[in-house]
Short mmCIF file of C-alpha atoms and ligand atoms in Angstrom, two decimals:
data_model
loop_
_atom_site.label_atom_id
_atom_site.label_comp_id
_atom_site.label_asym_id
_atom_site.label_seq_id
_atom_site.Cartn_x
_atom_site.Cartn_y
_atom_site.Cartn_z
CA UNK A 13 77.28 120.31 105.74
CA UNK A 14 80.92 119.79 105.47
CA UNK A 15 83.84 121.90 104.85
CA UNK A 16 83.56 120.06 101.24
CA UNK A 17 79.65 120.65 101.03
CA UNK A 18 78.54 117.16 101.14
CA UNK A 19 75.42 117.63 103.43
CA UNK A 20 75.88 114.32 105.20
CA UNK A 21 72.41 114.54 107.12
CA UNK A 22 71.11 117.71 106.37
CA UNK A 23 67.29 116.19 105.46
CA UNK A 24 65.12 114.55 107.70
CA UNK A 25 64.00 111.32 106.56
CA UNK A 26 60.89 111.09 107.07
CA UNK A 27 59.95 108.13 104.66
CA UNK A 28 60.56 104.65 104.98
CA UNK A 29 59.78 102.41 102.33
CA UNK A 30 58.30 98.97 102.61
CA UNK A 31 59.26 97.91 98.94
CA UNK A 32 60.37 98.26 95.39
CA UNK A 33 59.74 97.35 92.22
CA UNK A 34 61.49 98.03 89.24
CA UNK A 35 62.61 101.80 89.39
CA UNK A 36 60.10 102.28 92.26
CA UNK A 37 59.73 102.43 95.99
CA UNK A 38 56.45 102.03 97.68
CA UNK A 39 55.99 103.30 101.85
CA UNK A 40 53.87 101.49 103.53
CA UNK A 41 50.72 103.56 102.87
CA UNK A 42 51.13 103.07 99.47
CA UNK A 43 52.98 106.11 98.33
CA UNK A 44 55.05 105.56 95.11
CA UNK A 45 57.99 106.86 94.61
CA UNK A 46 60.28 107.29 91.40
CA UNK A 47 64.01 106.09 92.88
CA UNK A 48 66.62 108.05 91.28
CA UNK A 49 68.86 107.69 94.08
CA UNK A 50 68.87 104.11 93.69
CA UNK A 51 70.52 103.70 97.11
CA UNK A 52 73.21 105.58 96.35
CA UNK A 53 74.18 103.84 92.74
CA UNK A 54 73.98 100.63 94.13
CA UNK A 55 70.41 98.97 92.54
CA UNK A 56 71.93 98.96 89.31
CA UNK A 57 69.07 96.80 88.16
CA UNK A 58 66.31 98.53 89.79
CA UNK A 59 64.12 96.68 92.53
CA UNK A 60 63.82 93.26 92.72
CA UNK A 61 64.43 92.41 89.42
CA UNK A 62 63.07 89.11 88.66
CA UNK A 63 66.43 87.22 87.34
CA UNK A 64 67.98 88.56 90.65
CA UNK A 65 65.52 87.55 92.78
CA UNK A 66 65.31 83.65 91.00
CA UNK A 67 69.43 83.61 91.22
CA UNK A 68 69.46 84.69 95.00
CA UNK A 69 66.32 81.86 95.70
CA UNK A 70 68.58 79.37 94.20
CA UNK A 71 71.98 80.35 95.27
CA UNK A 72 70.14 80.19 98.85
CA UNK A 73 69.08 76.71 98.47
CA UNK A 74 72.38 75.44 97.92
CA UNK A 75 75.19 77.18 99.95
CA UNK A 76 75.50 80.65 101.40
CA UNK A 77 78.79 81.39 103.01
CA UNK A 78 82.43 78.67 102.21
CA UNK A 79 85.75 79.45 103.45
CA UNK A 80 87.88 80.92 100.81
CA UNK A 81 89.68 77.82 101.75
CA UNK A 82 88.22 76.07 99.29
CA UNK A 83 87.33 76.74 95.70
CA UNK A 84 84.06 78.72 94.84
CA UNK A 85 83.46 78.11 91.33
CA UNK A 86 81.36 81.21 91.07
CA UNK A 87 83.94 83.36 92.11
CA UNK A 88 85.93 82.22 89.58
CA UNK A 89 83.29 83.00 87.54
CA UNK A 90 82.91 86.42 88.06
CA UNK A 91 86.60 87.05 88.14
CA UNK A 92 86.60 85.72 84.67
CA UNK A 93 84.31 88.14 83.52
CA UNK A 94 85.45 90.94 85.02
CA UNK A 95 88.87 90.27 83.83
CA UNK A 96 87.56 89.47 80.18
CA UNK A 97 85.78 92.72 80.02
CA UNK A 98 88.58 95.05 82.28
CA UNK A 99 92.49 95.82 81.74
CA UNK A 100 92.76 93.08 84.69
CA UNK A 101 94.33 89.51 85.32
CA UNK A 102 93.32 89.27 89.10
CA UNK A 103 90.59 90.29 91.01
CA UNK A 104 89.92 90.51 95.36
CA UNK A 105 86.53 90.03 96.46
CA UNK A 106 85.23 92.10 99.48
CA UNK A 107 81.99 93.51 100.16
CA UNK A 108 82.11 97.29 99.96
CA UNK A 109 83.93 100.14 98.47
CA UNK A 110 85.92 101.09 101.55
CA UNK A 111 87.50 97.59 101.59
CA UNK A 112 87.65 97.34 97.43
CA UNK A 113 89.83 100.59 98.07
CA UNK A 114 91.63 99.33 101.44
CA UNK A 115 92.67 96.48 99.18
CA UNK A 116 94.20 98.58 96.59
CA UNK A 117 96.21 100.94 98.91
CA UNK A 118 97.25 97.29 100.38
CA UNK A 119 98.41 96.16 97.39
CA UNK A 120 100.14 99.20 95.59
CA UNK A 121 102.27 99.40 98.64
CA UNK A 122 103.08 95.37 98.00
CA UNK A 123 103.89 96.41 94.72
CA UNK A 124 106.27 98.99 95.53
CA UNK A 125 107.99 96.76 98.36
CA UNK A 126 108.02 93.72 96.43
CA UNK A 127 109.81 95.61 93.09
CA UNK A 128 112.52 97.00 95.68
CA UNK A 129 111.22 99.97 96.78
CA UNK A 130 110.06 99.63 100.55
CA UNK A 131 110.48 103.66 100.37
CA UNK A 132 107.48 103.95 98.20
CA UNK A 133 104.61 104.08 100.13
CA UNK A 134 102.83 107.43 100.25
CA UNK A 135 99.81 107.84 97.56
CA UNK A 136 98.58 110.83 95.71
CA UNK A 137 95.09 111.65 95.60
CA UNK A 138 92.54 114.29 95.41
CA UNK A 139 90.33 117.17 96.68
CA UNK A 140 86.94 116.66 96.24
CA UNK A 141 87.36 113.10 96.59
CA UNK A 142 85.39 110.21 98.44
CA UNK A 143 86.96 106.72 99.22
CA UNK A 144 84.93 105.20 101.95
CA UNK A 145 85.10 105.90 106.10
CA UNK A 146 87.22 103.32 107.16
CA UNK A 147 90.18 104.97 108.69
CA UNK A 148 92.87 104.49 105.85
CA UNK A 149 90.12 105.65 103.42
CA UNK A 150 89.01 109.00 104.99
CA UNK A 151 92.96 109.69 105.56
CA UNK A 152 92.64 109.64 101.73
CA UNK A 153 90.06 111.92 101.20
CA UNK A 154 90.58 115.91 102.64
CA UNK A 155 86.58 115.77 103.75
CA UNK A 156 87.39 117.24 107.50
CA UNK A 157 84.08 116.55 109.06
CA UNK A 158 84.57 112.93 108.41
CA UNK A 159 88.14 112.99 109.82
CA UNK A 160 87.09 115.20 112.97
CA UNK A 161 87.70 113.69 116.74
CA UNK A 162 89.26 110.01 114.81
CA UNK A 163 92.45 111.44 114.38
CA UNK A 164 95.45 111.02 114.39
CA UNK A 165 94.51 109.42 110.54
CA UNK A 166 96.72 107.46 109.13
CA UNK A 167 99.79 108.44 106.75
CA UNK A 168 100.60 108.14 103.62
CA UNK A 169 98.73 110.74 101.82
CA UNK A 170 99.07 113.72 99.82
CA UNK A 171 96.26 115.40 98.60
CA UNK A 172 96.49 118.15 95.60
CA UNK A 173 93.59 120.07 93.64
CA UNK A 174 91.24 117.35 91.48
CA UNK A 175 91.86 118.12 87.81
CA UNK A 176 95.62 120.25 88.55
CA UNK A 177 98.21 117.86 86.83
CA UNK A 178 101.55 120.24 88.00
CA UNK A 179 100.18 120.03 91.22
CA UNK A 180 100.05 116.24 91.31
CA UNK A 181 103.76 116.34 89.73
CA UNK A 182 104.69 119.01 92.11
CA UNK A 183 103.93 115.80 95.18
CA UNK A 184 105.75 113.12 93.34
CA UNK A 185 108.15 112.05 95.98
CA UNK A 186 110.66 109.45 96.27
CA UNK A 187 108.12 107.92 98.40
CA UNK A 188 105.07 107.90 96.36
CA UNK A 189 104.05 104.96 95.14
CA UNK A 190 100.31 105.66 93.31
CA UNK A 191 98.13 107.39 92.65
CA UNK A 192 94.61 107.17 93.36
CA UNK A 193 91.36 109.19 91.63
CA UNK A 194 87.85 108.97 90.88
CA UNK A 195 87.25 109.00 86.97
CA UNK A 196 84.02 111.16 87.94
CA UNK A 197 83.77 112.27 91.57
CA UNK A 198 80.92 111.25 92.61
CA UNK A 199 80.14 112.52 96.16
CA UNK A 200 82.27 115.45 95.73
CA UNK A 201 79.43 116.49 93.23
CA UNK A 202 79.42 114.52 90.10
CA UNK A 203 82.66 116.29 88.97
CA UNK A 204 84.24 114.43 85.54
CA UNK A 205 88.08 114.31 85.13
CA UNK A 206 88.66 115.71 81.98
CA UNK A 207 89.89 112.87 79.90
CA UNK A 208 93.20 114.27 79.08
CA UNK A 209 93.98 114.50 82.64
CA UNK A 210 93.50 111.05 83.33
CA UNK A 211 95.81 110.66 79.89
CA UNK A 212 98.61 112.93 82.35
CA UNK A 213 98.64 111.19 84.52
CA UNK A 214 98.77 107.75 83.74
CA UNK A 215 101.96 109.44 81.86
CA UNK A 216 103.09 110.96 85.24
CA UNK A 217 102.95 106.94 86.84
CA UNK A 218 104.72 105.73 83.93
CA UNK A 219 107.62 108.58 84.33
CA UNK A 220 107.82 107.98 88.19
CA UNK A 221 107.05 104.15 88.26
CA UNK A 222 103.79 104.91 90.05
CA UNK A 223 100.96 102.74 89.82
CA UNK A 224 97.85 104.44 88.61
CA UNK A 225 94.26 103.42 90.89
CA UNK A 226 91.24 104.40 89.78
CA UNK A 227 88.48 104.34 92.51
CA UNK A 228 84.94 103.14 90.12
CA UNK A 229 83.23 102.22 93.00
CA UNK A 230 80.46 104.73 92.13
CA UNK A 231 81.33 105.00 88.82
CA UNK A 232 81.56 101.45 87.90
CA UNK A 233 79.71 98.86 86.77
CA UNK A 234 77.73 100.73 84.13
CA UNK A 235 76.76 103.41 85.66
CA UNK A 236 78.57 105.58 82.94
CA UNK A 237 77.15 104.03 80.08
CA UNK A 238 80.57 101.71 79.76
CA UNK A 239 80.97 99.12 81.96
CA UNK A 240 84.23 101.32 83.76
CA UNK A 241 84.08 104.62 83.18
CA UNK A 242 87.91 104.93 82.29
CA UNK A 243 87.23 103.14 79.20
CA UNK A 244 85.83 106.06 77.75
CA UNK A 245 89.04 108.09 78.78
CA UNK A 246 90.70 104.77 76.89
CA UNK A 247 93.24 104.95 80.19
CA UNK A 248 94.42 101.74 81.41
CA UNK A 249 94.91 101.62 85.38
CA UNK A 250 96.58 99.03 87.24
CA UNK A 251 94.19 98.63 89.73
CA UNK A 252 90.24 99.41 90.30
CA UNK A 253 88.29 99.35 92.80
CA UNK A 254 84.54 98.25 92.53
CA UNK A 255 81.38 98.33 94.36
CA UNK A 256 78.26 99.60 94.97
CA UNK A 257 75.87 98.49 91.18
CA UNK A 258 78.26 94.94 90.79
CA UNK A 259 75.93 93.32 93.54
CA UNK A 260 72.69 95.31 92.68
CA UNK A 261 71.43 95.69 96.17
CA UNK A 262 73.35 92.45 97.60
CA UNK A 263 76.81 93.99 99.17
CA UNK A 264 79.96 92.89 97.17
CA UNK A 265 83.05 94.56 96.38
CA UNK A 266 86.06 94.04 94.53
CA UNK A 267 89.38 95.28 93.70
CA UNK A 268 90.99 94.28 90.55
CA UNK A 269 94.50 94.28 89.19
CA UNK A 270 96.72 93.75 86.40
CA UNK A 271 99.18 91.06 86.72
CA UNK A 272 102.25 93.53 87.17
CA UNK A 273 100.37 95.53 90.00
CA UNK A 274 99.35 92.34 91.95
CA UNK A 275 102.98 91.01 91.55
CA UNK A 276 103.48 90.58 95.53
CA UNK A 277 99.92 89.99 96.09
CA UNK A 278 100.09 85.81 96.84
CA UNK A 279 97.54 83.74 98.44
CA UNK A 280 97.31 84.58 102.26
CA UNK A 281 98.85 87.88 101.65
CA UNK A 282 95.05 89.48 101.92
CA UNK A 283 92.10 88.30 103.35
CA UNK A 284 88.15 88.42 104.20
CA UNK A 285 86.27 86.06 105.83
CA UNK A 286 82.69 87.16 103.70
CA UNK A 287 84.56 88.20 100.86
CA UNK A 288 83.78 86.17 97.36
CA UNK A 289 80.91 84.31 99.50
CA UNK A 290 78.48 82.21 97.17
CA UNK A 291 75.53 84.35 97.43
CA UNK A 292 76.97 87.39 96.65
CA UNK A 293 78.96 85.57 93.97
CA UNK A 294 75.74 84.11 92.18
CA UNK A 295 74.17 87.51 92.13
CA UNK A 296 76.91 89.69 90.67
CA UNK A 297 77.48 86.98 87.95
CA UNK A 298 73.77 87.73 87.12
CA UNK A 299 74.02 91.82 87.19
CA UNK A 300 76.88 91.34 85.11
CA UNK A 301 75.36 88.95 82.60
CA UNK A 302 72.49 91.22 82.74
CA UNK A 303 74.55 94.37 82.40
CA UNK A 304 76.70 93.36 79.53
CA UNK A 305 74.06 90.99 77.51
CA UNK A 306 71.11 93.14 77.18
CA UNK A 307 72.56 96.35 75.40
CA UNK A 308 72.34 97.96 78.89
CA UNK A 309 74.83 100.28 78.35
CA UNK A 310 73.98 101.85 74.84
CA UNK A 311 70.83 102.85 75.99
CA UNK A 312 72.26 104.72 79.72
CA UNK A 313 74.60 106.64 76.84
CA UNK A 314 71.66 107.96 74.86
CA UNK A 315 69.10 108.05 78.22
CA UNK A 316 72.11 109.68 79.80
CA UNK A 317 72.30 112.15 77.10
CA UNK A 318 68.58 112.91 77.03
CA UNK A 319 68.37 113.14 80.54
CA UNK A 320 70.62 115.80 80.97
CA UNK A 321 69.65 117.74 77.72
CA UNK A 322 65.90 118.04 79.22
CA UNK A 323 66.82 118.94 82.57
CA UNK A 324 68.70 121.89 80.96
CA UNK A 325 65.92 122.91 79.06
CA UNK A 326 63.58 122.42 82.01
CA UNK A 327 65.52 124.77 84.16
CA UNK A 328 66.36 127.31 81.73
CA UNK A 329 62.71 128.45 82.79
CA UNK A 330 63.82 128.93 85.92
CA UNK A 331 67.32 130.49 85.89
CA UNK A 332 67.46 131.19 89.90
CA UNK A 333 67.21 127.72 90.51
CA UNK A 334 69.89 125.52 88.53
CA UNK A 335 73.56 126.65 87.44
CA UNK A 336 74.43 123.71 85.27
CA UNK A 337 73.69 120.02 84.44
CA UNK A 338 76.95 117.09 84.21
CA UNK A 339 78.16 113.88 84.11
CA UNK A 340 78.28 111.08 82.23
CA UNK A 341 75.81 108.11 81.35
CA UNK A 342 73.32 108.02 84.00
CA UNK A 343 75.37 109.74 86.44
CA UNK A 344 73.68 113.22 86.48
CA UNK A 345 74.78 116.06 88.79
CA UNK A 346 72.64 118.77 89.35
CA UNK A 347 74.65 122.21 90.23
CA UNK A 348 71.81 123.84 92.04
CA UNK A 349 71.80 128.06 92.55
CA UNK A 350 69.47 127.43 96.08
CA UNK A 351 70.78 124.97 98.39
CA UNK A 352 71.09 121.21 97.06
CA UNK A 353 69.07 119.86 99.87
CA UNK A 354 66.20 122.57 98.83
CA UNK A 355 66.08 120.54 95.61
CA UNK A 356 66.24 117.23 97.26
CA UNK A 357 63.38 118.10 98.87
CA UNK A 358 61.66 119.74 96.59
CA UNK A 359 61.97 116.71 93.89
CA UNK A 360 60.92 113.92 96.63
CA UNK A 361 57.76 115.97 97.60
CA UNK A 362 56.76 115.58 93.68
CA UNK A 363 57.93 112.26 94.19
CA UNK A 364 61.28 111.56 92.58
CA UNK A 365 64.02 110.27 95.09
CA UNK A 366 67.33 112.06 94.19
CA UNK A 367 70.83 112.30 96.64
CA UNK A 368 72.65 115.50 96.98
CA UNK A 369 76.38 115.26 97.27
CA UNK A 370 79.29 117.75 97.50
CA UNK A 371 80.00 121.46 95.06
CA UNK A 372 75.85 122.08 95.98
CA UNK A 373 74.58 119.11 93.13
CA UNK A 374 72.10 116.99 93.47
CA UNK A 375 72.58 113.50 91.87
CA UNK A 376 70.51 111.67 89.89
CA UNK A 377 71.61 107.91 89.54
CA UNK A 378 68.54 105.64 88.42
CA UNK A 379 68.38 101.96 87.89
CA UNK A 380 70.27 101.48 84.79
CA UNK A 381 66.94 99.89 83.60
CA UNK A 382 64.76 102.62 83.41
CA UNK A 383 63.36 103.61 79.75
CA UNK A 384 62.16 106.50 77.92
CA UNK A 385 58.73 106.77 80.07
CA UNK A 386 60.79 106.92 83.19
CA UNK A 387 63.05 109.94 82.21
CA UNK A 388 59.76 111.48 81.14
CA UNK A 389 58.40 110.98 84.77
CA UNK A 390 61.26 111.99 86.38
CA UNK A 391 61.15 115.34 83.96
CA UNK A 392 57.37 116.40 84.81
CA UNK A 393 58.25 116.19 88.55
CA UNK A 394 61.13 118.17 88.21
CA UNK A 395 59.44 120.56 86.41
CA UNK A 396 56.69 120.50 88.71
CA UNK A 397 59.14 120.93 91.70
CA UNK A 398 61.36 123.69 90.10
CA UNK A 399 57.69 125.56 89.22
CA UNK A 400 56.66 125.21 93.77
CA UNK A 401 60.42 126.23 94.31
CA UNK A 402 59.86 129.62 92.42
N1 PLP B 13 84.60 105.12 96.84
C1 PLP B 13 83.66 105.85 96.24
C2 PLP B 13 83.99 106.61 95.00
C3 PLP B 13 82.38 105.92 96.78
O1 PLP B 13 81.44 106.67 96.19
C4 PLP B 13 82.09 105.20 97.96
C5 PLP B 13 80.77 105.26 98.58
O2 PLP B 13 80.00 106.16 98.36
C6 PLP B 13 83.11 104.43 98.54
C7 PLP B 13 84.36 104.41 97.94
C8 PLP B 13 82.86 103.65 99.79
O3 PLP B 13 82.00 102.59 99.54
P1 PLP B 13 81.26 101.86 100.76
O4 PLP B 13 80.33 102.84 101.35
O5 PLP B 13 80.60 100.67 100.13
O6 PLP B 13 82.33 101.45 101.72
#
């Protein structure tokens, strides 16, 4: 456990699974399992979902990897629909969160250089906070047990209480030049910015000529129930980062931008050799179609919604075990009383795969194709587990 909480490898895994299907993973002796976990909010479309795994087989056929030397229509393709469905004019393709957020600490400091200010380049973010474990990104973050024995980390960062808007005024420098949150923390323990704070502070980078970075790698792509989650602050950022549910299982990551924030960001000025390759391309345009065509996202509001107002009844019978349930959509933390990982456990022996993160909270994060019958599943073996736990 870290100095933060997040219990990095605090279970044994002792299950491997040999395949999925739909909202399920099967070991190889034939044990079922209900994935809530969903690889850490990155199946966004379950298991091998049949339109995914036809779009991959065909993609496959026809070209896999092309230098970003030439034209891939499909990136341009799913830059067009992230930009017609986002606050953004450009988009970077990578293929994780670490380097969707590496791109966006790249490119607020271009911003600031390119407008004049050189000075600017230190960025404000928060405790509690994840960002990824490449260097830059756990210099962001104040986790210590990822930052222990790779120091020195690298500067540039102030970090001030999530949620405490005098205290991120109270670091506004001369040399800042963003600032960078999670809309919902996710591994910090599913911990929602209140709206109006997000409100403050996009307020605060207007005042100060900051540019305002939202980090929706976990958040993102649905997973909220919109297909950002600052859209139900109604916040506008000037850059995003995005990850994890855009690919649903393939690994794809992109950072987006409006037109002012990407200002000094020209061809050649950022790179990645697998970045925007065809394969992941095809398949993102499909989770996207699939995401934004089939009224995905009403139904993780109102699944969202039931979700968490059964798992509040269902503990209230056992008031040693749970303190609270939050979140948003189908991003549900869990604050557990007993240690998270006791819950972890508890759930997967009744069968239901859920991930414990930081603040003692286990997270659920299905598919965001799971129906009524599935949140009814996952109930009974939470009840079941709570009732062995006591
Ligand atoms: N940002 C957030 C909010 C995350 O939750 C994560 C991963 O959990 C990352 C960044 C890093 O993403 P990746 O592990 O794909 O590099």
């Amino acid at each position: 456990t870290s100095v933060t909480g997040v219990q990095t490898c605090a279970l044994p895994i002792y299950v491997a699974f040999e395949r999925g299907e739909g909202p399920y993973l099967f070991t190889e002796d034939g044990r079922r399992f209900l994935d809530f976990g969903s690889g850490i909010a990155v199946n966004s479309l379950g298991h091998c979902h049949p339109a995914l795994i036809q779009t991959l087989s065909e993609q496959s056929e026809k070209l896999w990897h092309c230098s970003n030397l030439y034209r891939i229509p499909k990136q341009e393709k799913l830059a067009g629909i992230l930009t017609a469905n986002s606050f953004a004019d450009s988009v970077f393709f990578c293929n994780s969160g670490a380097e969707a957020v590496e791109a966006g600490l790249k490119l607020v400091r271009k911003f600031q250089s390119h407008s004049g200010h050189p000075e600017r380049f230190r960025v404000i973010t928060f405790a509690g906070s994840f960002h990824g474990r490449t260097l830059t990104t756990i210099s962001a973050a104040a986790n210590d047990a990822h930052k222990a024995g790779f120091g020195p980390m690298v500067d540039g960062f102030d970090i001030v209480p999530f949620g405490n808007l005098e205290e991120a005024r109270a670091a506004v420098t001369k040399e800042t030049a963003a600032i960078l949150v999670e809309p919902i923390q996710g591994e910090g323990g599913i911990r929602p910015a209140e709206k109006a704070f997000l409100a403050d502070l996009r307020k605060l980078c207007d005042e100060f000529g900051l540019l305002l970075f939202f980090d929706e790698v976990q958040t993102g792509i649905g997973r909220t129930g919109h297909l950002f989650a600052h859209q139900a602050a109604d916040v506008m950022p000037d850059v995003i980062a995005i990850a994890k549910g855009l690919g649903g299982g393939f690994p794809v990551g992109a950072c987006l931008a409006s037109e002012k924030a990407a200002a000094g960001m020209t061809a050649g000025t950022h790179g990645s050799t697998f970045g925007g390759n065809p394969l992941a391309m095809a398949v993102a345009c499909k989770v996207l179609d699939i995401i934004l065509e089939e009224a995905l996202l009403k139904k993780c509001v109102e699944l969202g919604v039931e979700l968490r107002t059964r798992i509040k009844q269902c503990y209230q019978n056992y008031p040693n075990l749970v303190e609270e349930v939050r979140g948003a959509g189908l991003m549900v933390g869990i604050k557990a009383i007993v240690p998270a990982g006791e819950l972890v456990t508890a759930f997967r022996d009744h069968g239901l795969l859920t991930v414990p993160a930081g603040d003692n909270v286990v997270r659920l994060l299905p598919p965001l194709i799971i129906d009524q019958n599935h949140v009814d599943e996952a109930l009974e073996m939470m009840s079941s587990a709570f009732k062995a736990l006591t």
